[in-house]
GROMACS .gro file of C-alpha atoms in nm:
model
  449
    1UNK     CA    1   0.000   0.000   0.000
    2UNK     CA    2   0.136   0.338  -0.099
    3UNK     CA    3  -0.069   0.622   0.039
    4UNK     CA    4  -0.380   0.715   0.227
    5UNK     CA    5  -0.552   1.025   0.095
    6UNK     CA    6  -0.814   1.251   0.251
    7UNK     CA    7  -1.064   1.493   0.109
    8UNK     CA    8  -1.043   1.861   0.202
    9UNK     CA    9  -1.360   1.873   0.405
   10UNK     CA   10  -1.431   1.560   0.595
   11UNK     CA   11  -1.160   1.319   0.508
   12UNK     CA   12  -1.196   0.985   0.346
   13UNK     CA   13  -0.906   0.746   0.333
   14UNK     CA   14  -0.784   0.583   0.014
   15UNK     CA   15  -0.523   0.320  -0.046
   16UNK     CA   16  -0.386   0.336  -0.396
   17UNK     CA   17  -0.082   0.355  -0.617
   18UNK     CA   18   0.154   0.645  -0.662
   19UNK     CA   19   0.005   0.953  -0.819
   20UNK     CA   20   0.309   1.075  -1.016
   21UNK     CA   21   0.341   0.775  -1.244
   22UNK     CA   22   0.662   0.647  -1.090
   23UNK     CA   23   0.713   0.317  -0.914
   24UNK     CA   24   0.792   0.334  -0.545
   25UNK     CA   25   0.937   0.054  -0.342
   26UNK     CA   26   0.680  -0.110  -0.115
   27UNK     CA   27   0.669   0.021   0.239
   28UNK     CA   28   0.787  -0.203   0.517
   29UNK     CA   29   0.537  -0.331   0.775
   30UNK     CA   30   0.720  -0.134   1.041
   31UNK     CA   31   0.691   0.188   0.838
   32UNK     CA   32   0.318   0.131   0.776
   33UNK     CA   33   0.253   0.061   1.145
   34UNK     CA   34   0.450   0.371   1.246
   35UNK     CA   35   0.263   0.590   0.998
   36UNK     CA   36  -0.087   0.482   1.099
   37UNK     CA   37  -0.003   0.477   1.468
   38UNK     CA   38   0.127   0.832   1.440
   39UNK     CA   39  -0.185   0.944   1.253
   40UNK     CA   40  -0.403   0.793   1.523
   41UNK     CA   41  -0.205   0.967   1.797
   42UNK     CA   42  -0.211   1.301   1.616
   43UNK     CA   43  -0.589   1.271   1.572
   44UNK     CA   44  -0.642   1.208   1.944
   45UNK     CA   45  -0.437   1.504   2.067
   46UNK     CA   46  -0.654   1.788   1.929
   47UNK     CA   47  -0.973   1.608   2.032
   48UNK     CA   48  -0.859   1.559   2.392
   49UNK     CA   49  -0.708   1.903   2.451
   50UNK     CA   50  -0.968   2.078   2.234
   51UNK     CA   51  -1.249   1.927   2.443
   52UNK     CA   52  -1.084   2.045   2.764
   53UNK     CA   53  -1.038   2.394   2.624
   54UNK     CA   54  -1.398   2.400   2.502
   55UNK     CA   55  -1.513   2.375   2.865
   56UNK     CA   56  -1.308   2.680   2.961
   57UNK     CA   57  -1.427   2.857   2.648
   58UNK     CA   58  -1.793   2.793   2.738
   59UNK     CA   59  -1.736   2.932   3.089
   60UNK     CA   60  -1.568   3.248   2.962
   61UNK     CA   61  -1.726   3.580   3.050
   62UNK     CA   62  -1.583   3.781   2.761
   63UNK     CA   63  -1.843   3.814   2.487
   64UNK     CA   64  -1.576   3.853   2.218
   65UNK     CA   65  -1.439   3.505   2.297
   66UNK     CA   66  -1.773   3.325   2.284
   67UNK     CA   67  -1.772   3.004   2.077
   68UNK     CA   68  -1.970   2.959   1.758
   69UNK     CA   69  -2.278   2.751   1.838
   70UNK     CA   70  -2.408   2.511   1.572
   71UNK     CA   71  -2.787   2.480   1.573
   72UNK     CA   72  -2.998   2.204   1.422
   73UNK     CA   73  -3.066   2.419   1.114
   74UNK     CA   74  -2.694   2.474   1.062
   75UNK     CA   75  -2.630   2.103   1.105
   76UNK     CA   76  -2.894   2.012   0.845
   77UNK     CA   77  -2.752   2.257   0.589
   78UNK     CA   78  -2.388   2.170   0.644
   79UNK     CA   79  -2.374   1.855   0.422
   80UNK     CA   80  -2.533   2.050   0.136
   81UNK     CA   81  -2.284   2.337   0.171
   82UNK     CA   82  -1.994   2.092   0.196
   83UNK     CA   83  -2.113   1.909  -0.117
   84UNK     CA   84  -2.139   2.234  -0.315
   85UNK     CA   85  -1.791   2.337  -0.201
   86UNK     CA   86  -1.641   2.002  -0.291
   87UNK     CA   87  -1.802   2.001  -0.635
   88UNK     CA   88  -1.692   2.360  -0.695
   89UNK     CA   89  -1.331   2.275  -0.612
   90UNK     CA   90  -1.352   1.975  -0.844
   91UNK     CA   91  -1.470   2.194  -1.133
   92UNK     CA   92  -1.202   2.454  -1.058
   93UNK     CA   93  -0.930   2.193  -1.074
   94UNK     CA   94  -1.072   2.058  -1.401
   95UNK     CA   95  -1.100   2.399  -1.569
   96UNK     CA   96  -0.810   2.604  -1.433
   97UNK     CA   97  -0.446   2.526  -1.368
   98UNK     CA   98  -0.377   2.353  -1.038
   99UNK     CA   99  -0.062   2.557  -0.988
  100UNK     CA  100  -0.235   2.893  -0.964
  101UNK     CA  101  -0.524   2.762  -0.755
  102UNK     CA  102  -0.290   2.603  -0.504
  103UNK     CA  103  -0.086   2.924  -0.491
  104UNK     CA  104  -0.393   3.122  -0.387
  105UNK     CA  105  -0.495   2.853  -0.138
  106UNK     CA  106  -0.145   2.845   0.007
  107UNK     CA  107  -0.151   3.220   0.075
  108UNK     CA  108  -0.496   3.192   0.230
  109UNK     CA  109  -0.405   2.906   0.461
  110UNK     CA  110  -0.072   3.072   0.535
  111UNK     CA  111  -0.252   3.359   0.712
  112UNK     CA  112  -0.511   3.135   0.878
  113UNK     CA  113  -0.246   2.887   0.989
  114UNK     CA  114  -0.036   3.155   1.160
  115UNK     CA  115  -0.338   3.287   1.353
  116UNK     CA  116  -0.457   2.937   1.447
  117UNK     CA  117  -0.113   2.820   1.558
  118UNK     CA  118  -0.060   3.138   1.760
  119UNK     CA  119  -0.392   3.087   1.939
  120UNK     CA  120  -0.304   2.724   2.005
  121UNK     CA  121   0.040   2.776   2.160
  122UNK     CA  122  -0.049   3.093   2.352
  123UNK     CA  123  -0.162   2.915   2.674
  124UNK     CA  124   0.151   2.698   2.674
  125UNK     CA  125   0.389   2.985   2.600
  126UNK     CA  126   0.250   3.198   2.885
  127UNK     CA  127   0.405   2.955   3.133
  128UNK     CA  128   0.754   3.025   2.998
  129UNK     CA  129   0.740   3.404   3.025
  130UNK     CA  130   0.905   3.546   3.338
  131UNK     CA  131   0.696   3.734   3.591
  132UNK     CA  132   0.870   4.066   3.515
  133UNK     CA  133   0.809   4.037   3.140
  134UNK     CA  134   0.696   4.379   3.003
  135UNK     CA  135   0.351   4.290   2.876
  136UNK     CA  136   0.164   4.571   2.702
  137UNK     CA  137  -0.191   4.568   2.573
  138UNK     CA  138  -0.279   4.649   2.210
  139UNK     CA  139  -0.597   4.671   2.006
  140UNK     CA  140  -0.640   4.641   1.631
  141UNK     CA  141  -0.963   4.818   1.531
  142UNK     CA  142  -1.089   4.844   1.174
  143UNK     CA  143  -1.425   5.010   1.108
  144UNK     CA  144  -1.631   5.135   0.818
  145UNK     CA  145  -1.865   5.435   0.804
  146UNK     CA  146  -1.878   5.730   1.041
  147UNK     CA  147  -2.091   5.861   1.322
  148UNK     CA  148  -2.390   5.649   1.414
  149UNK     CA  149  -2.342   5.430   1.104
  150UNK     CA  150  -1.994   5.318   1.207
  151UNK     CA  151  -1.957   4.939   1.209
  152UNK     CA  152  -1.672   4.731   1.344
  153UNK     CA  153  -1.516   4.489   1.098
  154UNK     CA  154  -1.211   4.385   1.300
  155UNK     CA  155  -1.171   4.437   1.675
  156UNK     CA  156  -0.876   4.230   1.792
  157UNK     CA  157  -0.717   4.276   2.134
  158UNK     CA  158  -0.373   4.132   2.203
  159UNK     CA  159  -0.063   4.189   2.415
  160UNK     CA  160   0.312   4.152   2.387
  161UNK     CA  161   0.301   3.780   2.467
  162UNK     CA  162   0.061   3.727   2.179
  163UNK     CA  163   0.303   3.908   1.949
  164UNK     CA  164   0.580   3.667   2.051
  165UNK     CA  165   0.354   3.369   1.975
  166UNK     CA  166   0.260   3.530   1.646
  167UNK     CA  167   0.627   3.567   1.555
  168UNK     CA  168   0.702   3.202   1.629
  169UNK     CA  169   0.399   3.094   1.427
  170UNK     CA  170   0.512   3.312   1.137
  171UNK     CA  171   0.840   3.118   1.121
  172UNK     CA  172   0.643   2.795   1.078
  173UNK     CA  173   0.426   2.967   0.819
  174UNK     CA  174   0.720   3.078   0.609
  175UNK     CA  175   0.868   2.729   0.636
  176UNK     CA  176   0.545   2.577   0.507
  177UNK     CA  177   0.505   2.836   0.230
  178UNK     CA  178   0.858   2.782   0.095
  179UNK     CA  179   0.909   2.409   0.147
  180UNK     CA  180   0.560   2.259   0.196
  181UNK     CA  181   0.727   2.033   0.448
  182UNK     CA  182   0.509   1.770   0.608
  183UNK     CA  183   0.610   1.871   0.963
  184UNK     CA  184   0.496   2.231   0.904
  185UNK     CA  185   0.180   2.095   0.742
  186UNK     CA  186   0.107   1.887   1.053
  187UNK     CA  187   0.165   2.181   1.288
  188UNK     CA  188  -0.093   2.386   1.099
  189UNK     CA  189  -0.328   2.088   1.074
  190UNK     CA  190  -0.315   2.021   1.447
  191UNK     CA  191  -0.378   2.390   1.517
  192UNK     CA  192  -0.681   2.396   1.287
  193UNK     CA  193  -0.821   2.081   1.447
  194UNK     CA  194  -0.774   2.198   1.805
  195UNK     CA  195  -0.927   2.539   1.732
  196UNK     CA  196  -1.221   2.374   1.559
  197UNK     CA  197  -1.297   2.143   1.852
  198UNK     CA  198  -1.253   2.430   2.099
  199UNK     CA  199  -1.452   2.704   1.924
  200UNK     CA  200  -1.727   2.509   1.742
  201UNK     CA  201  -1.995   2.403   1.988
  202UNK     CA  202  -2.303   2.190   1.932
  203UNK     CA  203  -2.601   2.318   2.130
  204UNK     CA  204  -2.738   1.971   2.211
  205UNK     CA  205  -2.698   1.601   2.138
  206UNK     CA  206  -2.982   1.598   1.884
  207UNK     CA  207  -2.800   1.859   1.676
  208UNK     CA  208  -2.486   1.646   1.696
  209UNK     CA  209  -2.675   1.343   1.567
  210UNK     CA  210  -2.816   1.547   1.277
  211UNK     CA  211  -2.471   1.678   1.185
  212UNK     CA  212  -2.295   1.343   1.208
  213UNK     CA  213  -2.579   1.165   1.027
  214UNK     CA  214  -2.578   1.412   0.740
  215UNK     CA  215  -2.201   1.397   0.697
  216UNK     CA  216  -2.219   1.019   0.718
  217UNK     CA  217  -2.430   1.019   0.399
  218UNK     CA  218  -2.211   1.290   0.245
  219UNK     CA  219  -1.890   1.098   0.302
  220UNK     CA  220  -2.024   0.766   0.176
  221UNK     CA  221  -2.174   0.918  -0.139
  222UNK     CA  222  -1.872   1.120  -0.250
  223UNK     CA  223  -1.627   0.835  -0.188
  224UNK     CA  224  -1.819   0.533  -0.315
  225UNK     CA  225  -2.048   0.707  -0.564
  226UNK     CA  226  -1.802   0.931  -0.752
  227UNK     CA  227  -1.432   1.006  -0.786
  228UNK     CA  228  -1.481   1.375  -0.696
  229UNK     CA  229  -1.348   1.352  -0.343
  230UNK     CA  230  -1.040   1.150  -0.434
  231UNK     CA  231  -0.957   1.382  -0.725
  232UNK     CA  232  -0.981   1.694  -0.510
  233UNK     CA  233  -0.777   1.530  -0.236
  234UNK     CA  234  -0.495   1.452  -0.476
  235UNK     CA  235  -0.498   1.802  -0.626
  236UNK     CA  236  -0.550   2.010  -0.312
  237UNK     CA  237  -0.225   2.137  -0.156
  238UNK     CA  238  -0.319   2.290   0.178
  239UNK     CA  239  -0.282   2.199   0.547
  240UNK     CA  240  -0.627   2.043   0.564
  241UNK     CA  241  -0.495   1.697   0.640
  242UNK     CA  242  -0.247   1.526   0.870
  243UNK     CA  243   0.027   1.334   0.693
  244UNK     CA  244   0.296   1.095   0.805
  245UNK     CA  245   0.552   0.919   0.583
  246UNK     CA  246   0.549   0.544   0.559
  247UNK     CA  247   0.915   0.544   0.451
  248UNK     CA  248   1.038   0.753   0.742
  249UNK     CA  249   1.265   0.473   0.863
  250UNK     CA  250   1.436   0.457   0.523
  251UNK     CA  251   1.455   0.825   0.420
  252UNK     CA  252   1.417   1.020   0.742
  253UNK     CA  253   1.261   1.369   0.726
  254UNK     CA  254   1.292   1.374   0.347
  255UNK     CA  255   1.045   1.087   0.308
  256UNK     CA  256   0.769   1.134   0.051
  257UNK     CA  257   0.541   0.828   0.073
  258UNK     CA  258   0.264   0.956   0.297
  259UNK     CA  259  -0.037   0.822   0.478
  260UNK     CA  260  -0.299   1.094   0.524
  261UNK     CA  261  -0.602   1.171   0.739
  262UNK     CA  262  -0.845   1.457   0.669
  263UNK     CA  263  -0.909   1.717   0.937
  264UNK     CA  264  -1.284   1.666   0.903
  265UNK     CA  265  -1.242   1.318   1.047
  266UNK     CA  266  -1.100   1.486   1.355
  267UNK     CA  267  -1.308   1.802   1.398
  268UNK     CA  268  -1.657   1.665   1.326
  269UNK     CA  269  -1.646   1.378   1.577
  270UNK     CA  270  -1.434   1.597   1.807
  271UNK     CA  271  -1.700   1.863   1.860
  272UNK     CA  272  -1.947   1.587   1.949
  273UNK     CA  273  -1.704   1.437   2.198
  274UNK     CA  274  -1.647   1.784   2.348
  275UNK     CA  275  -2.023   1.822   2.387
  276UNK     CA  276  -2.038   1.497   2.584
  277UNK     CA  277  -1.759   1.623   2.810
  278UNK     CA  278  -1.963   1.935   2.891
  279UNK     CA  279  -2.262   1.709   2.952
  280UNK     CA  280  -2.056   1.503   3.197
  281UNK     CA  281  -1.964   1.819   3.386
  282UNK     CA  282  -2.327   1.935   3.394
  283UNK     CA  283  -2.425   1.613   3.574
  284UNK     CA  284  -2.194   1.716   3.863
  285UNK     CA  285  -2.101   1.356   3.944
  286UNK     CA  286  -1.725   1.409   3.920
  287UNK     CA  287  -1.710   1.145   3.646
  288UNK     CA  288  -1.640   1.175   3.274
  289UNK     CA  289  -1.810   0.854   3.168
  290UNK     CA  290  -1.956   0.975   2.839
  291UNK     CA  291  -1.640   1.161   2.740
  292UNK     CA  292  -1.417   0.857   2.791
  293UNK     CA  293  -1.673   0.631   2.623
  294UNK     CA  294  -1.693   0.847   2.312
  295UNK     CA  295  -1.315   0.891   2.313
  296UNK     CA  296  -1.269   0.512   2.315
  297UNK     CA  297  -1.535   0.483   2.044
  298UNK     CA  298  -1.338   0.723   1.825
  299UNK     CA  299  -1.023   0.513   1.867
  300UNK     CA  300  -1.220   0.202   1.774
  301UNK     CA  301  -1.381   0.365   1.469
  302UNK     CA  302  -1.060   0.514   1.330
  303UNK     CA  303  -0.870   0.191   1.392
  304UNK     CA  304  -1.141  -0.001   1.206
  305UNK     CA  305  -1.115   0.244   0.915
  306UNK     CA  306  -0.740   0.191   0.885
  307UNK     CA  307  -0.776  -0.186   0.910
  308UNK     CA  308  -1.041  -0.211   0.636
  309UNK     CA  309  -0.849   0.027   0.412
  310UNK     CA  310  -0.537  -0.183   0.454
  311UNK     CA  311  -0.723  -0.505   0.377
  312UNK     CA  312  -0.930  -0.395   0.076
  313UNK     CA  313  -0.684  -0.140  -0.069
  314UNK     CA  314  -0.971   0.095  -0.151
  315UNK     CA  315  -1.082   0.444  -0.052
  316UNK     CA  316  -1.272   0.434   0.277
  317UNK     CA  317  -1.499   0.709   0.412
  318UNK     CA  318  -1.382   0.736   0.770
  319UNK     CA  319  -1.715   0.873   0.895
  320UNK     CA  320  -1.876   0.549   0.781
  321UNK     CA  321  -1.716   0.387   1.087
  322UNK     CA  322  -1.669   0.686   1.317
  323UNK     CA  323  -2.031   0.807   1.323
  324UNK     CA  324  -2.196   0.481   1.441
  325UNK     CA  325  -1.922   0.432   1.700
  326UNK     CA  326  -1.924   0.788   1.842
  327UNK     CA  327  -2.304   0.799   1.865
  328UNK     CA  328  -2.382   0.437   1.944
  329UNK     CA  329  -2.144   0.379   2.233
  330UNK     CA  330  -2.253   0.680   2.446
  331UNK     CA  331  -2.621   0.609   2.380
  332UNK     CA  332  -2.578   0.250   2.498
  333UNK     CA  333  -2.410   0.377   2.814
  334UNK     CA  334  -2.696   0.624   2.868
  335UNK     CA  335  -2.950   0.342   2.826
  336UNK     CA  336  -2.765   0.132   3.081
  337UNK     CA  337  -2.754   0.418   3.330
  338UNK     CA  338  -3.107   0.543   3.259
  339UNK     CA  339  -2.989   0.890   3.153
  340UNK     CA  340  -3.113   0.906   2.794
  341UNK     CA  341  -3.364   1.180   2.877
  342UNK     CA  342  -3.100   1.389   3.051
  343UNK     CA  343  -2.860   1.344   2.759
  344UNK     CA  344  -3.101   1.458   2.488
  345UNK     CA  345  -3.248   1.742   2.697
  346UNK     CA  346  -2.907   1.890   2.780
  347UNK     CA  347  -2.853   2.236   2.629
  348UNK     CA  348  -2.488   2.337   2.598
  349UNK     CA  349  -2.570   2.701   2.510
  350UNK     CA  350  -2.731   2.752   2.852
  351UNK     CA  351  -2.390   2.728   3.019
  352UNK     CA  352  -2.210   2.989   2.809
  353UNK     CA  353  -2.333   3.279   3.021
  354UNK     CA  354  -2.514   3.122   3.318
  355UNK     CA  355  -2.596   3.456   3.480
  356UNK     CA  356  -2.757   3.606   3.169
  357UNK     CA  357  -3.138   3.572   3.155
  358UNK     CA  358  -3.267   3.425   2.832
  359UNK     CA  359  -3.592   3.522   2.658
  360UNK     CA  360  -3.776   3.202   2.576
  361UNK     CA  361  -4.117   3.341   2.469
  362UNK     CA  362  -4.144   3.624   2.222
  363UNK     CA  363  -4.456   3.844   2.190
  364UNK     CA  364  -4.650   3.823   1.865
  365UNK     CA  365  -4.672   4.155   1.680
  366UNK     CA  366  -4.872   4.201   1.362
  367UNK     CA  367  -4.976   4.499   1.153
  368UNK     CA  368  -4.799   4.799   1.003
  369UNK     CA  369  -4.606   5.051   1.219
  370UNK     CA  370  -4.872   5.317   1.152
  371UNK     CA  371  -5.159   5.096   1.272
  372UNK     CA  372  -4.962   4.994   1.582
  373UNK     CA  373  -4.893   5.360   1.664
  374UNK     CA  374  -5.263   5.449   1.622
  375UNK     CA  375  -5.372   5.164   1.848
  376UNK     CA  376  -5.124   5.267   2.117
  377UNK     CA  377  -5.244   5.628   2.095
  378UNK     CA  378  -5.607   5.522   2.127
  379UNK     CA  379  -5.529   5.315   2.434
  380UNK     CA  380  -5.346   5.604   2.597
  381UNK     CA  381  -5.615   5.858   2.504
  382UNK     CA  382  -5.908   5.631   2.599
  383UNK     CA  383  -6.134   5.687   2.901
  384UNK     CA  384  -5.984   5.604   3.236
  385UNK     CA  385  -6.161   5.465   3.534
  386UNK     CA  386  -6.220   5.714   3.809
  387UNK     CA  387  -6.184   5.620   4.167
  388UNK     CA  388  -6.497   5.653   4.378
  389UNK     CA  389  -6.482   5.991   4.547
  390UNK     CA  390  -6.623   6.113   4.871
  391UNK     CA  391  -6.942   6.324   4.802
  392UNK     CA  392  -6.837   6.579   5.060
  393UNK     CA  393  -6.512   6.643   4.875
  394UNK     CA  394  -6.679   6.697   4.535
  395UNK     CA  395  -6.767   7.057   4.613
  396UNK     CA  396  -6.416   7.146   4.719
  397UNK     CA  397  -6.283   6.973   4.406
  398UNK     CA  398  -6.512   7.179   4.178
  399UNK     CA  399  -6.405   7.504   4.339
  400UNK     CA  400  -6.041   7.410   4.299
  401UNK     CA  401  -6.103   7.305   3.940
  402UNK     CA  402  -6.233   7.651   3.850
  403UNK     CA  403  -5.896   7.804   3.928
  404UNK     CA  404  -5.698   7.545   3.733
  405UNK     CA  405  -5.747   7.605   3.362
  406UNK     CA  406  -5.620   7.323   3.145
  407UNK     CA  407  -5.434   7.462   2.839
  408UNK     CA  408  -5.585   7.372   2.504
  409UNK     CA  409  -5.316   7.264   2.258
  410UNK     CA  410  -5.221   6.973   2.041
  411UNK     CA  411  -4.967   6.864   2.304
  412UNK     CA  412  -5.243   6.691   2.495
  413UNK     CA  413  -5.279   6.442   2.210
  414UNK     CA  414  -4.923   6.313   2.249
  415UNK     CA  415  -4.897   5.963   2.397
  416UNK     CA  416  -4.669   6.079   2.680
  417UNK     CA  417  -4.800   6.339   2.932
  418UNK     CA  418  -4.602   6.662   2.928
  419UNK     CA  419  -4.595   6.921   3.209
  420UNK     CA  420  -4.725   7.273   3.127
  421UNK     CA  421  -4.459   7.519   3.024
  422UNK     CA  422  -4.312   7.731   3.304
  423UNK     CA  423  -4.378   7.478   3.580
  424UNK     CA  424  -4.139   7.268   3.784
  425UNK     CA  425  -4.200   6.894   3.774
  426UNK     CA  426  -4.229   6.767   4.133
  427UNK     CA  427  -4.503   6.505   4.144
  428UNK     CA  428  -4.656   6.316   3.852
  429UNK     CA  429  -5.031   6.311   3.788
  430UNK     CA  430  -5.258   6.187   3.513
  431UNK     CA  431  -5.264   6.514   3.312
  432UNK     CA  432  -4.926   6.657   3.399
  433UNK     CA  433  -4.769   6.812   3.713
  434UNK     CA  434  -4.770   7.151   3.883
  435UNK     CA  435  -4.531   7.309   4.129
  436UNK     CA  436  -4.638   7.410   4.473
  437UNK     CA  437  -4.632   7.777   4.367
  438UNK     CA  438  -4.869   7.711   4.076
  439UNK     CA  439  -5.108   7.519   4.303
  440UNK     CA  440  -5.120   7.810   4.548
  441UNK     CA  441  -5.209   8.051   4.267
  442UNK     CA  442  -5.495   7.827   4.162
  443UNK     CA  443  -5.634   7.813   4.516
  444UNK     CA  444  -5.609   8.193   4.545
  445UNK     CA  445  -5.817   8.241   4.228
  446UNK     CA  446  -6.081   8.000   4.349
  447UNK     CA  447  -6.122   8.190   4.675
  448UNK     CA  448  -6.163   8.516   4.484
  449UNK     CA  449  -6.437   8.361   4.273
   0.00000   0.00000   0.00000
């Protein structure tokens, strides 16, 4: 077996011959075992640490660092969007030159890779900075418009430590851009995977089942039904897959016979595993049963994919084996523990900001703005109920009313009561408010009458 290839979106593994028309010597069993074992280990690292970081991300109080939550509607549309993207890339590679397309993609992923790698290593690098390190705060703000119409396009806050991490990541980026070395490719791929598991959150288990089920069909169709996925995978030069040489023992770091695993086979099951970890924490039982179960299920599913690919020497959609394992094993554990209802009723988005009240019922509003304004004005100007008054006080009220002349103007038709001009607003009443001095003048006039 020569190589294992992955598609740029979800990853499907293929075992085939060399793609450049040359004959390569067969890989040794030791080299094959080392390559697939390394791929399995590299796939587990971003899932494990990304799931742990997703818990801290969900508990964060800074609104700018909130994760992107995937709803059931997003999950249902994702396979369709992925299929359109995959088919579009296939047509691009058939019509235009691969060299120019890969050059544009390399520049694009060069920028994204530097940012992703910097975000990944930042928590680890902070432990190596001395306590007296001069750390200054910076903000990169890019807006459009002016005045009230100003909108923020980029609002990025960082400090001196982040700049150091960005510089180190830029070195890896330049290395990848110039050499396309497989080690630099893997560093970017691991960073993309870890950031995806950390920052992409499923809101509940049902959404996760919809997403995994849809991509299950997507992966099987594009691998077994057509050659689109395999063609794009062979033509696409970008850090969207993890690679490891099967001839590393013979050629060292200059090896070129790679086994590959798509990042989609890591991120898609990884965000579901991270959801189960947050569900474990919500149970407050100090156990991570569902997380470890799904983690073991992922190892089983990926190992089964590699085994079948090695036996049949044919492209294998990895999600064909990963989806039933990652969903089936935790559900069986929930059935055994009697926690199926709790699992499917768990809402991950409720824990992002636990102290923020959420509006669950929205009022129904119908009609044009003009009709709504007229109805509000009629309600405000309608007759009000009068409190039952003491008959003995009616006479005094009429005498007082003679001295208080209500001004006739269009202001009385406004929905909000306004005080008469020239008066000080002390106490509110139904038709406005008068100062103590104005009230005394009114009583004086009534006595004269």
